[in-house]
PDB file of C-alpha atoms in Angstrom:
ATOM      1  CA  MET A   1      -2.878   7.779  16.675  1.00 42.00           C
ATOM      2  CA  THR A   2      -3.405   4.107  15.818  1.00 47.00           C
ATOM      3  CA  GLU A   3      -1.361   1.128  17.036  1.00 54.00           C
ATOM      4  CA  ASN A   4       0.157   1.029  13.475  1.00 58.00           C
ATOM      5  CA  LYS A   5       2.399   3.988  14.251  1.00 62.00           C
ATOM      6  CA  ILE A   6       5.799   3.669  12.583  1.00 64.00           C
ATOM      7  CA  SER A   7       8.515   4.326  15.163  1.00 64.00           C
ATOM      8  CA  ARG A   8      10.895   6.299  12.982  1.00 74.00           C
ATOM      9  CA  SER A   9      11.040   8.739  10.124  1.00 82.00           C
ATOM     10  CA  ILE A  10      11.661   7.367   6.642  1.00 86.00           C
ATOM     11  CA  THR A  11      13.006   9.501   3.787  1.00 90.00           C
ATOM     12  CA  LYS A  12      12.434   8.613   0.095  1.00 93.00           C
ATOM     13  CA  THR A  13      13.419  10.402  -3.080  1.00 95.00           C
ATOM     14  CA  VAL A  14      10.995  11.264  -5.866  1.00 96.00           C
ATOM     15  CA  ASP A  15      12.112   9.493  -9.088  1.00 97.00           C
ATOM     16  CA  GLU A  16      12.181  11.051 -12.577  1.00 97.00           C
ATOM     17  CA  PHE A  17       8.557  10.019 -13.126  1.00 97.00           C
ATOM     18  CA  GLY A  18       7.338  11.744  -9.930  1.00 96.00           C
ATOM     19  CA  ARG A  19       6.863   8.501  -8.015  1.00 95.00           C
ATOM     20  CA  ILE A  20       7.601   7.885  -4.351  1.00 94.00           C
ATOM     21  CA  LEU A  21       7.961   4.343  -3.045  1.00 94.00           C
ATOM     22  CA  ILE A  22       5.847   3.526   0.045  1.00 94.00           C
ATOM     23  CA  PRO A  23       8.122   1.271   2.139  1.00 93.00           C
ATOM     24  CA  LYS A  24       6.899  -2.263   2.880  1.00 93.00           C
ATOM     25  CA  GLU A  25       6.740  -1.653   6.656  1.00 90.00           C
ATOM     26  CA  ILE A  26       4.364   1.306   6.099  1.00 90.00           C
ATOM     27  CA  ARG A  27       2.223  -0.644   3.579  1.00 91.00           C
ATOM     28  CA  LYS A  28       1.994  -3.515   6.027  1.00 91.00           C
ATOM     29  CA  ALA A  29       1.131  -1.260   8.999  1.00 88.00           C
ATOM     30  CA  LEU A  30      -1.637   0.513   7.028  1.00 87.00           C
ATOM     31  CA  ASN A  31      -2.839  -2.603   5.172  1.00 87.00           C
ATOM     32  CA  ILE A  32      -2.041  -1.096   1.767  1.00 91.00           C
ATOM     33  CA  GLU A  33      -2.043  -3.719  -0.982  1.00 90.00           C
ATOM     34  CA  THR A  34      -1.250  -3.750  -4.683  1.00 91.00           C
ATOM     35  CA  GLY A  35      -4.177  -2.267  -6.569  1.00 88.00           C
ATOM     36  CA  ASP A  36      -5.522  -0.182  -3.666  1.00 87.00           C
ATOM     37  CA  SER A  37      -6.612   3.346  -4.599  1.00 88.00           C
ATOM     38  CA  MET A  38      -4.959   6.233  -2.777  1.00 92.00           C
ATOM     39  CA  VAL A  39      -6.264   9.731  -2.127  1.00 91.00           C
ATOM     40  CA  TYR A  40      -3.917  12.732  -2.191  1.00 94.00           C
ATOM     41  CA  GLU A  41      -4.687  15.844  -0.115  1.00 94.00           C
ATOM     42  CA  ILE A  42      -2.724  19.082   0.262  1.00 96.00           C
ATOM     43  CA  ASP A  43      -2.717  20.676   3.718  1.00 96.00           C
ATOM     44  CA  GLY A  44      -0.544  23.816   3.576  1.00 96.00           C
ATOM     45  CA  GLU A  45       2.979  22.478   2.999  1.00 95.00           C
ATOM     46  CA  ARG A  46       1.998  18.846   3.675  1.00 93.00           C
ATOM     47  CA  LEU A  47       1.031  16.119   1.237  1.00 92.00           C
ATOM     48  CA  ILE A  48      -1.348  13.647   2.924  1.00 92.00           C
ATOM     49  CA  ILE A  49      -1.779  10.263   1.241  1.00 93.00           C
ATOM     50  CA  LYS A  50      -4.659   8.082   2.451  1.00 90.00           C
ATOM     51  CA  LYS A  51      -5.955   4.690   1.363  1.00 88.00           C
ATOM     52  CA  LEU A  52      -9.367   5.079  -0.282  1.00 87.00           C
ATOM     53  CA  VAL A  53     -11.878   3.044   1.657  1.00 84.00           C
ATOM     54  CA  SER A  54     -15.146   2.298  -0.117  1.00 87.00           C
ATOM     55  CA  ALA A  55     -18.280   2.802   1.926  1.00 92.00           C
ATOM     56  CA  CYS A  56     -21.715   1.300   1.274  1.00 93.00           C
ATOM     57  CA  ILE A  57     -23.887   3.701  -0.690  1.00 94.00           C
ATOM     58  CA  PHE A  58     -26.883   2.829   1.498  1.00 95.00           C
ATOM     59  CA  CYS A  59     -25.627   2.655   5.088  1.00 95.00           C
ATOM     60  CA  GLY A  60     -22.048   4.001   4.978  1.00 93.00           C
ATOM     61  CA  LEU A  61     -20.355   0.936   6.440  1.00 92.00           C
ATOM     62  CA  THR A  62     -16.867   0.133   5.219  1.00 89.00           C
ATOM     63  CA  ASP A  63     -16.678  -3.538   6.271  1.00 89.00           C
ATOM     64  CA  GLY A  64     -17.762  -6.308   3.877  1.00 90.00           C
ATOM     65  CA  VAL A  65     -18.208  -3.946   0.936  1.00 91.00           C
ATOM     66  CA  SER A  66     -18.349  -5.378  -2.575  1.00 90.00           C
ATOM     67  CA  ASP A  67     -19.139  -3.974  -6.003  1.00 88.00           C
ATOM     68  CA  LEU A  68     -22.730  -4.072  -7.270  1.00 91.00           C
ATOM     69  CA  PHE A  69     -23.078  -2.643 -10.760  1.00 90.00           C
ATOM     70  CA  GLY A  70     -20.129  -0.322 -10.107  1.00 85.00           C
ATOM     71  CA  ARG A  71     -21.357   0.841  -6.697  1.00 89.00           C
ATOM     72  CA  PRO A  72     -20.073  -0.203  -3.246  1.00 92.00           C
ATOM     73  CA  VAL A  73     -22.689  -2.116  -1.220  1.00 95.00           C
ATOM     74  CA  CYS A  74     -22.137  -3.952   2.094  1.00 94.00           C
ATOM     75  CA  THR A  75     -23.135  -7.549   2.720  1.00 94.00           C
ATOM     76  CA  SER A  76     -25.934  -6.513   5.111  1.00 94.00           C
ATOM     77  CA  CYS A  77     -27.573  -4.218   2.556  1.00 95.00           C
ATOM     78  CA  LEU A  78     -27.174  -6.863  -0.162  1.00 94.00           C
ATOM     79  CA  GLU A  79     -29.038  -9.362   2.049  1.00 94.00           C
ATOM     80  CA  LYS A  80     -31.778  -6.805   2.735  1.00 93.00           C
ATOM     81  CA  MET A  81     -32.200  -6.219  -1.024  1.00 92.00           C
ATOM     82  CA  LYS A  82     -32.388  -9.941  -1.690  1.00 92.00           C
ATOM     83  CA  SER A  83     -35.268 -10.293   0.801  1.00 92.00           C
ATOM     84  CA  MET A  84     -37.338  -7.533  -0.836  1.00 90.00           C
TER      85      MET A  84
END
């Protein structure tokens, strides 16, 4: 597992709207910020929640990705397109 491993178990209650609070220490460890999109997966009896990471539509890189006409494109591919 990553160095961001939380050292203890944390229990939270689902509120009347079906929401579960992600504690600050977990958000910080996983670099989850306000406005980030999350992906929910079901694995048997487990609910897995992952931060959605945009990948460049051309090369698949996830670093330095920005939006170009609604599509994720990395800085490197943007530079290549500019030079065409």
